[in-house]
XYZ file of C-alpha atoms in Angstrom:
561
model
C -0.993 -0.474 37.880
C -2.561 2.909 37.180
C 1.143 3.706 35.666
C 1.396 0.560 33.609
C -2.461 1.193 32.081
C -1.873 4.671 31.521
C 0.993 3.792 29.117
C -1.126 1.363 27.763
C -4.001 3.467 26.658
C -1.256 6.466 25.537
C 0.446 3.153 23.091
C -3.137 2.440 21.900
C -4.541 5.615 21.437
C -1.329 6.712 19.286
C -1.768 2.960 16.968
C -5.302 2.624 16.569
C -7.934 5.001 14.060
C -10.142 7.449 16.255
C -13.209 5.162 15.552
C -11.589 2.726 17.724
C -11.252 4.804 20.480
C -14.482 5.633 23.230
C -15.665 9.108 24.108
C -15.823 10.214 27.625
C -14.373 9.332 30.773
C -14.405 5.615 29.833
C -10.850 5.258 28.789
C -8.905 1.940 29.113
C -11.519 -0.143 30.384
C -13.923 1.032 27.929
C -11.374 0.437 24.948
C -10.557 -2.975 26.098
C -14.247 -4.077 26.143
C -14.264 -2.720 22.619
C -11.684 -4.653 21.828
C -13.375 -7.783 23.641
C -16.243 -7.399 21.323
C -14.341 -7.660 18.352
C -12.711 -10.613 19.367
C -16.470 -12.662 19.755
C -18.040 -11.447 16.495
C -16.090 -14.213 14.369
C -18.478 -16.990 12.480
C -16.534 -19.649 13.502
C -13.383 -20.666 15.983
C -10.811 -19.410 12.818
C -12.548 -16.395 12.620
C -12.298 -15.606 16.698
C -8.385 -16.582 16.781
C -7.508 -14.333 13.750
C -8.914 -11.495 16.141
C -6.432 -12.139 18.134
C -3.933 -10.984 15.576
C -5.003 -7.418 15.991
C -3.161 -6.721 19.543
C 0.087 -8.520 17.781
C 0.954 -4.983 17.135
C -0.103 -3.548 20.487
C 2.099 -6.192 22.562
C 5.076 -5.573 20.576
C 5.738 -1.676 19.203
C 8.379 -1.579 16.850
C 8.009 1.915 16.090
C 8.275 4.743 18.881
C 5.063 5.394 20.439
C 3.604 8.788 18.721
C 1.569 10.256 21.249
C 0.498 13.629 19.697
C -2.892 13.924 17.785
C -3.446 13.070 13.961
C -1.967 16.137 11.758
C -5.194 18.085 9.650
C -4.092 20.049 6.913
C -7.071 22.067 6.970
C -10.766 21.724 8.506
C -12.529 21.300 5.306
C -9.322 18.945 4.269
C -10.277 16.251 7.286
C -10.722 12.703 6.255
C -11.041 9.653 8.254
C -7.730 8.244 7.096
C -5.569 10.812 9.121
C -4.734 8.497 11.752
C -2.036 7.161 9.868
C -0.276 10.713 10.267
C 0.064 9.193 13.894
C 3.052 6.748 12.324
C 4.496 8.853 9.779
C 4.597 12.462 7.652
C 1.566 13.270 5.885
C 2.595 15.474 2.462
C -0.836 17.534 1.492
C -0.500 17.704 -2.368
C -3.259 19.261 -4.939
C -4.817 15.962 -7.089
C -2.964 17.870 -10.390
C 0.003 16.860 -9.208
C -0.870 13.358 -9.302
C -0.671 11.370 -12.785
C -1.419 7.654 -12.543
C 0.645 5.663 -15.715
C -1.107 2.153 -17.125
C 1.437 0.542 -19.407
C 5.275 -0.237 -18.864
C 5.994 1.337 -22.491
C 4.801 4.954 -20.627
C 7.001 3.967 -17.604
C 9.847 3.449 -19.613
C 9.902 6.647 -21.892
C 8.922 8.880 -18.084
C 12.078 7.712 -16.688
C 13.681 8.343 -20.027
C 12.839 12.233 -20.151
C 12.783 12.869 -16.263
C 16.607 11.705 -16.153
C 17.209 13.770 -19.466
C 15.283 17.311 -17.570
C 16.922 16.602 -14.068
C 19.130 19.367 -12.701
C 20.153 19.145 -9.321
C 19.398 15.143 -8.388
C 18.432 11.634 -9.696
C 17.675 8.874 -6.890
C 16.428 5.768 -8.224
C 16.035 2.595 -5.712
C 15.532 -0.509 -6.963
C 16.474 -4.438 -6.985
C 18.435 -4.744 -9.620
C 19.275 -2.840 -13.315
C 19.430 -5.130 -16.085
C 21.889 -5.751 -18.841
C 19.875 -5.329 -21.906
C 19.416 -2.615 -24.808
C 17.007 -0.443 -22.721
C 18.701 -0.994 -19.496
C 22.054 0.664 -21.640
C 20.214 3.133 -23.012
C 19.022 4.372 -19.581
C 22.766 4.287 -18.273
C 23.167 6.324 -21.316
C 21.154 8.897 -20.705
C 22.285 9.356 -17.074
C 25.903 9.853 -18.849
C 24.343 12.328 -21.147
C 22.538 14.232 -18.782
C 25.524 14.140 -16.476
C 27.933 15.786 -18.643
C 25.971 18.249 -19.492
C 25.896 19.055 -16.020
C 29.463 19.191 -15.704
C 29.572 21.624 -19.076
C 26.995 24.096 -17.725
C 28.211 26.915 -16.151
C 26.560 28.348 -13.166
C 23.305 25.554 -12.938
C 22.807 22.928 -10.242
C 25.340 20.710 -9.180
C 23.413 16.975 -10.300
C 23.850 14.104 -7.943
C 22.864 10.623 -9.201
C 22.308 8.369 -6.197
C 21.323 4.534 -7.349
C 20.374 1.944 -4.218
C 20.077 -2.042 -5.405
C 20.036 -5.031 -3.904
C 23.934 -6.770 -3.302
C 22.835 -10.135 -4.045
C 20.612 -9.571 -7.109
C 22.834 -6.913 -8.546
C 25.800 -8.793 -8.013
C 24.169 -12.064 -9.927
C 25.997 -13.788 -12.497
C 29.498 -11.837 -14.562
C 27.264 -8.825 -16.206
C 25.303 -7.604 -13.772
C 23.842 -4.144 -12.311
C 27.716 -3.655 -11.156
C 29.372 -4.186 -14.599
C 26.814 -1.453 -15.750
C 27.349 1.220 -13.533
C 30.794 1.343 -12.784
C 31.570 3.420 -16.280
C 29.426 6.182 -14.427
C 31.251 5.508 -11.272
C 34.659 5.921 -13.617
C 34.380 8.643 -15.001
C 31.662 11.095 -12.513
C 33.412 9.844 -9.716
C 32.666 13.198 -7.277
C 28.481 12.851 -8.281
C 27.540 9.161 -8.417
C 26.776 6.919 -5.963
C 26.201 3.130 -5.955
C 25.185 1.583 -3.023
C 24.433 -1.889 -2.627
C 22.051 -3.701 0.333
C 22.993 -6.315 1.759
C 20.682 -8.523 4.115
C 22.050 -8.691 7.431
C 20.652 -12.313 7.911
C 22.730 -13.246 5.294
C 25.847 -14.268 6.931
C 28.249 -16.638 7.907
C 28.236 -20.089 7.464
C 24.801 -19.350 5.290
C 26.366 -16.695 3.510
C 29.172 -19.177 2.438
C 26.966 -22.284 1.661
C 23.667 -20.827 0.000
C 24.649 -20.587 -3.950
C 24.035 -17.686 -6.515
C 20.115 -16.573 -6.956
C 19.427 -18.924 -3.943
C 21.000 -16.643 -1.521
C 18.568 -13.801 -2.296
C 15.472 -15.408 -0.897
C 16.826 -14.838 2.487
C 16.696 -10.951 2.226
C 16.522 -8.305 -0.233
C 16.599 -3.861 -0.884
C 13.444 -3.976 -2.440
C 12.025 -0.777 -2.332
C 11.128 0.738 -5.917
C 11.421 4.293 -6.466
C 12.290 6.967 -8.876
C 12.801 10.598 -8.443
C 14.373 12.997 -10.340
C 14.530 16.783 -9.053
C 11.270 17.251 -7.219
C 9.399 14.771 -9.192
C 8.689 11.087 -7.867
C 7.675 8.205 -9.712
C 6.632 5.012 -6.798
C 6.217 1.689 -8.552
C 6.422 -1.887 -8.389
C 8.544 -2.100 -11.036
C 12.292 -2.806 -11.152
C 15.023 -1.569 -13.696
C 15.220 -4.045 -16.634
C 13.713 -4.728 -20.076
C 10.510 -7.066 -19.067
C 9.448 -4.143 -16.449
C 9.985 -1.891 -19.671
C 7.750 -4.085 -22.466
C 5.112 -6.617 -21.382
C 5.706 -7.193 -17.576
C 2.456 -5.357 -16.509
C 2.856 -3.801 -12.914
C 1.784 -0.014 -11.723
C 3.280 2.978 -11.746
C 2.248 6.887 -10.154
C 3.719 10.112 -10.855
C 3.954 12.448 -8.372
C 4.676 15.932 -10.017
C 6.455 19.370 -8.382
C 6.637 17.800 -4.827
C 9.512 18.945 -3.313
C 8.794 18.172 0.375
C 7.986 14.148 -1.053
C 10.996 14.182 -2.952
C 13.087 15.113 -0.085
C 11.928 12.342 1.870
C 12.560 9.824 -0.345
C 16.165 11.131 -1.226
C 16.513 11.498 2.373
C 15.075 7.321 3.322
C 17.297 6.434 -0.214
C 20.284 7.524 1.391
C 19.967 6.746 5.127
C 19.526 3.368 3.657
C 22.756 3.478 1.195
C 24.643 4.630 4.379
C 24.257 1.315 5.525
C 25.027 -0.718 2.559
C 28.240 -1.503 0.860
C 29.687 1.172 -1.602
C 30.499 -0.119 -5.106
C 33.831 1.078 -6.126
C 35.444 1.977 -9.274
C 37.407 -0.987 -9.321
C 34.246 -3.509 -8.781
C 35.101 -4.080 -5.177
C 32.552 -3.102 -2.503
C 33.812 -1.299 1.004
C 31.654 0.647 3.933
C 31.362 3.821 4.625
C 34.191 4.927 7.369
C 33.275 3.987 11.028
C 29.810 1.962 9.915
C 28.948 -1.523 10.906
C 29.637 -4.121 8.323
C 26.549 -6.149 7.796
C 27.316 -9.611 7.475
C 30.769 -9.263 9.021
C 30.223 -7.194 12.085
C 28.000 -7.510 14.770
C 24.526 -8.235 13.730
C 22.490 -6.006 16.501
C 24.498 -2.876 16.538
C 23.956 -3.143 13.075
C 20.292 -3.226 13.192
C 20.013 -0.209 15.968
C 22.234 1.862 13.559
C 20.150 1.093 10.496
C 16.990 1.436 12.507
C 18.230 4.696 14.017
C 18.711 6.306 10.650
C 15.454 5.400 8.955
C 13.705 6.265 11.828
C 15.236 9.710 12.259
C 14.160 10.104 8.855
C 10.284 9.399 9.463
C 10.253 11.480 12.456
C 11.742 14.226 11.834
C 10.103 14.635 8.251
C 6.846 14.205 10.059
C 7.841 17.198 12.313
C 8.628 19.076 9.814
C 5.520 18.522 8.380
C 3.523 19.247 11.409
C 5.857 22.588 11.625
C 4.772 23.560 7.894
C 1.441 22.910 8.044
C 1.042 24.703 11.624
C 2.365 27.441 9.875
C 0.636 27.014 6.669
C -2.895 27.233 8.322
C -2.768 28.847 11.678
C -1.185 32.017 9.885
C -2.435 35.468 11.330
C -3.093 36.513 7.220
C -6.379 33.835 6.487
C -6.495 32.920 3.054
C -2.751 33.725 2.223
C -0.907 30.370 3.502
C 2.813 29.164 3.030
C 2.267 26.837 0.600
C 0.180 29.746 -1.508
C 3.126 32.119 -0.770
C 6.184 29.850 -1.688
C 3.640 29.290 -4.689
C 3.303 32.310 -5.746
C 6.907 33.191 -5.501
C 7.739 30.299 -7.484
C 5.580 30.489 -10.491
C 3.438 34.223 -10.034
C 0.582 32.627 -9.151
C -1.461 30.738 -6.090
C -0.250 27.321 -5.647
C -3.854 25.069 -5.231
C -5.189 24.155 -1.543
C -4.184 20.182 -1.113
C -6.959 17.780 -2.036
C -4.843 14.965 -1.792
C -2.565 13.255 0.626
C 0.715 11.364 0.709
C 1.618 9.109 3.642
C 4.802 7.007 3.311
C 4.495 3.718 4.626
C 8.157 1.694 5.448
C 8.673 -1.823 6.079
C 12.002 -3.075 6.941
C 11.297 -5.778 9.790
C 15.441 -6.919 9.869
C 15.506 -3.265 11.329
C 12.325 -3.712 13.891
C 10.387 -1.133 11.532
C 6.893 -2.497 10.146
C 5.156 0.649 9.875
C 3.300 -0.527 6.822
C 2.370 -3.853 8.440
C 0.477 -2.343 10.819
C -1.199 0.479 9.187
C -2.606 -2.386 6.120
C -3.604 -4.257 9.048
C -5.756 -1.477 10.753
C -7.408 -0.903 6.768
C -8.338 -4.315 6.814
C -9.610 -4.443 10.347
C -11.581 -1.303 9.826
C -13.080 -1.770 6.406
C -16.659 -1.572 6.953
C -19.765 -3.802 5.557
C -20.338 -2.779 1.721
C -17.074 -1.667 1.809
C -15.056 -2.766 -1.265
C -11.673 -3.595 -1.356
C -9.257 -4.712 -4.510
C -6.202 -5.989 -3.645
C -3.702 -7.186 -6.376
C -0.761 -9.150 -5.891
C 1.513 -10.840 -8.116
C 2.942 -13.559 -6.051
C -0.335 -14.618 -4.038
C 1.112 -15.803 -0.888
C -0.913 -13.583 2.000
C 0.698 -13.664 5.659
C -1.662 -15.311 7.857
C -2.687 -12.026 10.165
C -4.091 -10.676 6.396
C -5.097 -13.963 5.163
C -7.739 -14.208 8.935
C -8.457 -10.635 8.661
C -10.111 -10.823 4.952
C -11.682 -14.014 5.997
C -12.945 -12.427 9.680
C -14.083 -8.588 8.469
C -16.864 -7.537 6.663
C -15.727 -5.663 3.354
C -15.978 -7.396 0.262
C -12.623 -8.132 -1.530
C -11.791 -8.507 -5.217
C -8.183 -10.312 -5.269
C -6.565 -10.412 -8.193
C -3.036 -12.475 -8.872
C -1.369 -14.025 -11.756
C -2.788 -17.429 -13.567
C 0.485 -19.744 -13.741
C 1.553 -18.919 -17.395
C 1.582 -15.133 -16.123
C 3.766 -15.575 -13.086
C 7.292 -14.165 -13.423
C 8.722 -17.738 -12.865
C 6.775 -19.773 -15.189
C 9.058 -21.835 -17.851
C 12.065 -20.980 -15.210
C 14.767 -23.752 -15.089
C 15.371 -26.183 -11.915
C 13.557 -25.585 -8.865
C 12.929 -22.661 -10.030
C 10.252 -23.971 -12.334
C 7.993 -25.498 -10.049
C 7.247 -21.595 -8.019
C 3.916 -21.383 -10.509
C 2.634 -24.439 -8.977
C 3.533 -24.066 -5.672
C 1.291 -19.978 -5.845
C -1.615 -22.422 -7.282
C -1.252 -24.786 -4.219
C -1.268 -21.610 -1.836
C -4.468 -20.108 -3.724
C -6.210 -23.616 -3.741
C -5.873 -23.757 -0.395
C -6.793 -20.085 0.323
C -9.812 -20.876 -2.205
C -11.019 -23.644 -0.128
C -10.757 -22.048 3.332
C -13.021 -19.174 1.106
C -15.737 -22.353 0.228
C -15.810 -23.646 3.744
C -16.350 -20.468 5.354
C -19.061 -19.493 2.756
C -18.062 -16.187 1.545
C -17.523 -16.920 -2.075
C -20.395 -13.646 -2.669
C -18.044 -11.367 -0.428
C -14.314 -12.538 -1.281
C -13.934 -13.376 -4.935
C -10.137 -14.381 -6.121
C -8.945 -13.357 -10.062
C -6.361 -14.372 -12.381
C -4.975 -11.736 -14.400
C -4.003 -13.618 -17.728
C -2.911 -12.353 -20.893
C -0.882 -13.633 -24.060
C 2.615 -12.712 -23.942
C 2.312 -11.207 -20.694
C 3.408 -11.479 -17.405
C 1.752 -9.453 -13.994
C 4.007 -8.039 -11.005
C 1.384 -5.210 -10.073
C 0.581 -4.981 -6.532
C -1.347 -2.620 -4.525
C -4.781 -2.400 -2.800
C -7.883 0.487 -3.932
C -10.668 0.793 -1.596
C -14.116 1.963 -1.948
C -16.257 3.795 0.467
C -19.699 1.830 0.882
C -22.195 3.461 -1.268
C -19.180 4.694 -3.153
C -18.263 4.046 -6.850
C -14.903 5.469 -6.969
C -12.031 4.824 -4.478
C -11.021 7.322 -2.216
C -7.368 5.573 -1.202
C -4.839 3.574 -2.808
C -1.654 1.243 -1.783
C 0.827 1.785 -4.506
C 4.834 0.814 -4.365
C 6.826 -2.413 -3.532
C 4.964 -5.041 -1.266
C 3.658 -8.235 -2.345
C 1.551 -8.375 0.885
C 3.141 -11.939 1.618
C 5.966 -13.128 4.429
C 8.706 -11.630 2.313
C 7.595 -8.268 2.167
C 6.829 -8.513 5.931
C 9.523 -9.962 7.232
C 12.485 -10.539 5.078
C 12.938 -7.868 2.405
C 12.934 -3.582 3.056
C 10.003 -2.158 1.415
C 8.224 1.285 0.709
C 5.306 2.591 -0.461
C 2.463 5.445 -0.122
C -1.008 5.224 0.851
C -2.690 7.637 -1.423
C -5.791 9.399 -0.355
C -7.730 11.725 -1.965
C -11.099 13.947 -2.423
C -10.812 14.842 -5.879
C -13.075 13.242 -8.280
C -11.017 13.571 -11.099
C -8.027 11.676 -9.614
C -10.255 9.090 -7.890
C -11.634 8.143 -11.563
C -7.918 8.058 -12.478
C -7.676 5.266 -10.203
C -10.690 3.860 -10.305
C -9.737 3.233 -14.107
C -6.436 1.880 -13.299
C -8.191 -0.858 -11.119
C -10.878 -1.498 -14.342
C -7.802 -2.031 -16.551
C -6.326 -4.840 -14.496
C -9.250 -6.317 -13.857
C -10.463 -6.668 -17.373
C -7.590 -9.093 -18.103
C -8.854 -11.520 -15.409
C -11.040 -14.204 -14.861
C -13.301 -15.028 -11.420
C -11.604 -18.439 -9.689
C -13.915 -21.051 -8.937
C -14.296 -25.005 -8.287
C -13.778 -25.647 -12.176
C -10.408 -23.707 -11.838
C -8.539 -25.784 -9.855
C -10.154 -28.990 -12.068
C -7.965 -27.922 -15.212
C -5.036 -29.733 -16.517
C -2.668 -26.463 -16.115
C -3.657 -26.523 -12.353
C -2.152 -30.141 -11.734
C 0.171 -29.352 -8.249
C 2.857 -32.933 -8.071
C 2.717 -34.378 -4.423
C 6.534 -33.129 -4.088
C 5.505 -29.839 -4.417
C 2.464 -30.425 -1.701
C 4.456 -31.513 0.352
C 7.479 -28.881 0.260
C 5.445 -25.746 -0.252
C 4.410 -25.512 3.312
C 8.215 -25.530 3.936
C 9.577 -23.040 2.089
C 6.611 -20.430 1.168
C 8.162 -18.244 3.715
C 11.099 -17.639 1.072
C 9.135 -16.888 -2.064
């Protein structure tokens, strides 16, 4: 017994904040009674199970248990959020670095001149890359900037890697294929193409499930753009709407070499397991890998894990090793970071003010790193705490949807009104999605009105003319605070996809700088402006009318949209 609890309290001292965890002597028993407290604060009996939820987690690590303490850049540079350096690397960056975009035109012209100034290495993971205009004229710069590579003499070898989803890339006869493989043609030596394929995809499923149905069982659908050591994380995929009036959120992360790595480094440990796209437009594995859908299903999942998790740990390391080195130097004042600065551009390189922790869902692969650590934000957000959380497919897994309904922060949600959700005016089945998200939020809406916390939980609808909303992400505000001090910004939708069908990425975003903080505080004002506060009346209006077919299926299938 004294084994078994002693393993206990090293798995729950590594997952949960410090503020969870007693002082003292107390240990395990004292924890657990702290945990017992929590779970009889709830208003009602909905609000005691969802407690519950929190040891989901505990019961079942799918991560390696990290027992050594929280990484601190620097005394001064402490902040309450550094638990999450528990789970995975934390990158100390100065807020300068940091540029926060607001409109997909600006997206669309950064990715434009970032793959036109990049020297030694473009990695761009996405879902899919469309077939328009802009989508060609991106491919077209990648060709320009390419052979210019090839013509300079004595610069950086450049090395375009592209990830996509296999299903949605492979949709329809001009797809993200057709449009790469003239790149694959004629750079054949510095472009990859690799292409995801779900590994619960398969068989007999595989064979009956038809085109653009067979992607709701699993999708690559990380978003992220780097180019050198620059990094853009987004919501946003490759195609024309993402590029004109398809509103979603987008963050630049400038000169960040140690960042950049990582993500090249997660971009291709998860290309290594996907199928190559060949010059020909067939698809093959890499020599001696599992096939996904054709080999064995859980020595395909160990490998995968195996590589993405090699890549969180031993960044993190390396991390720890850096900073260890940066700030426990024998020469005070003249760090390694303010050295390699130095050398690099003649001058000091600024102190960080501003941290970068990479967050990595991919539950096929027993990894839900990201899961857990926007559970803990949830569970820990305090009273007069404020939280915004935007989504645009509003379809919250039930552990979030009973913590926001059993904590104490208030929460501004915002989601898309049906004419600004990406699958309003779709054909088929298709076509009813819109209703079936107002169904969900009715019902969310009303367990809100029973519970009586329409003053502390307050649902949106972003809605605008011509427009339609994919932004996602979460800001959250201090009490007593007017600015937020960390952001959620990248690829989930906070629903049972993102969770537990699809691979997903993105940062956590914490910072002390004022100036950045009103960066993002003004992102969140934007969205918000272009909403309008759900109540009673809402759900009253013709627009909102849900048919009893789609009442009656939604609970069904809500798992796959």
């Amino acid at each position: 017994m004294a084994a078994g609890g002693a393993a206990l309290w090293r798995r729950l001292s590594a997952w949960l904040p410090p503020a969870w965890l007693p002082r003292g002597r107390l240990g395990l028993a004292a924890l657990l009674g702290r945990l017992s407290d929590r779970l009889s604060r709830g208003r009602d009996r909905r609000a005691r199970r969802s407690s519950w939820l929190l040891l989901a987690p505990l019961l079942t690590p799918p991560v390696p248990v990290i027992t050594a303490p929280p990484c601190s850049l620097c005394p001064e540079g402490a902040h309450r959020f550094q638990w999450i350096g528990n789970l995975v690397p934390e990158f100390g960056i100065s807020s300068s670095h940091v540029k926060v975009l607001s409109s997909p035109a600006e997206f669309y012209e950064l990715l434009k001149v970032q793959i036109k100034a990049a020297k030694q290495r473009v990695v761009m993971a996405s879902l899919y890359l469309g077939t328009g205009l802009l989508e060609q004229e991106l491919v077209d710069c990648l060709e320009e900037t390419l052979e210019k590579s090839l013509q300079a003499k004595g610069s950086p070898d450049l090395r375009v890697s592209i990830l996509l989803d296999y299903t949605r890339g492979s949709r329809g006869r001009k797809n993200s294929r057709t449009m790469l493989i003239p790149l694959l043609q004629r750079f054949p030596e510095k472009v990859r193409v690799s292409l995801f394929h779900t590994p619960n995809l398969r068989g007999l499923l595989r064979l009956l499930i038809p085109e653009r149905f067979n992607e709701t069982i699993g999708l690559q659908h990380i978003k992220v753009y780097l180019f050198d050591d620059n990094v853009i994380l987004s919501g946003a995929n490759l195609s024309d709407l993402y590029f004109t009036n398809r509103q979603d959120r987008y963050v630049l992360l400038q000169d960040s070499p140690e960042i950049a790595d990582f993500f090249t480094e997660l971009v291709d440990a998860i290309g290594d397991v996907s199928l190559q796209l060949q010059r020909d437009d067939t698809v093959q594995m890499m020599e001696g890998m599992v096939h996904p859908y054709q080999g064995d299903k859980v020595a395909y999942c160990e490998i995968a894990n195996r590589r993405v998790m090699e890549v969180i740990n031993s960044a993190r390391t390396r991390q720890e090793l850096l900073h260890a080195k940066t700030f426990h130097s024998s020469h005070p004042g003249s760090s390694l970071l303010s050295q390699q600065g130095s050398q690099a551009s003649g001058g000091l390189k600024p102190e960080p003010d501003t941290w970068i922790y990479p967050l990595i869902q991919m539950k096929p692969f027993g990894i839900q790193i990201d899961e857990m650590v926007t559970e803990t934000l949830l569970t820990e957000a305090e009273r007069d705490a404020r939280i915004y959380l935007t989504t645009g497919y509003f379809n919250l897994t039930q552990a979030y949807m009973d913590l926001i309904l059993g904590t104490r922060a208030e929460y501004r949600i915002l989601l898309a009104s049906p004419e600004v959700n990406g699958f309003f005016g779709a054909k088929g089945v298709a076509g009813a999605i819109p209703a079936a998200y107002v169904y969900i939020e009715h019902q969310f809406y009303s367990e809100v009105c029973y519970l009586q916390q329409q003053e502390r939980v307050q649902l949106q609808e972003y809605s605008r003319a011509g427009w339609t909303f994919h932004a996602k992400g979460l800001w959250l505000y201090l009490a007593g605070s007017d600015l937020p001090c960390l952001t959620l910004i990248g690829s989930p939708n906070f629903g049972y996809r993102s969770v537990h069908r699809d691979l997903e990425a993105q940062v956590a975003i914490v910072t002390e700088n004022k100036a950045l903080q009103q960066q993002l505080h003004q992102e969140q004002e934007q969205l918000y402006l272009c909403s309008g506060v759900v109540s009673t009346s809402t759900f009253e209006q013709p627009n909102r009318y849900v048919k009893l077919w789609v009442k009656l299926v939604t609970p069904l299938i809500k798992n796959f949209f």
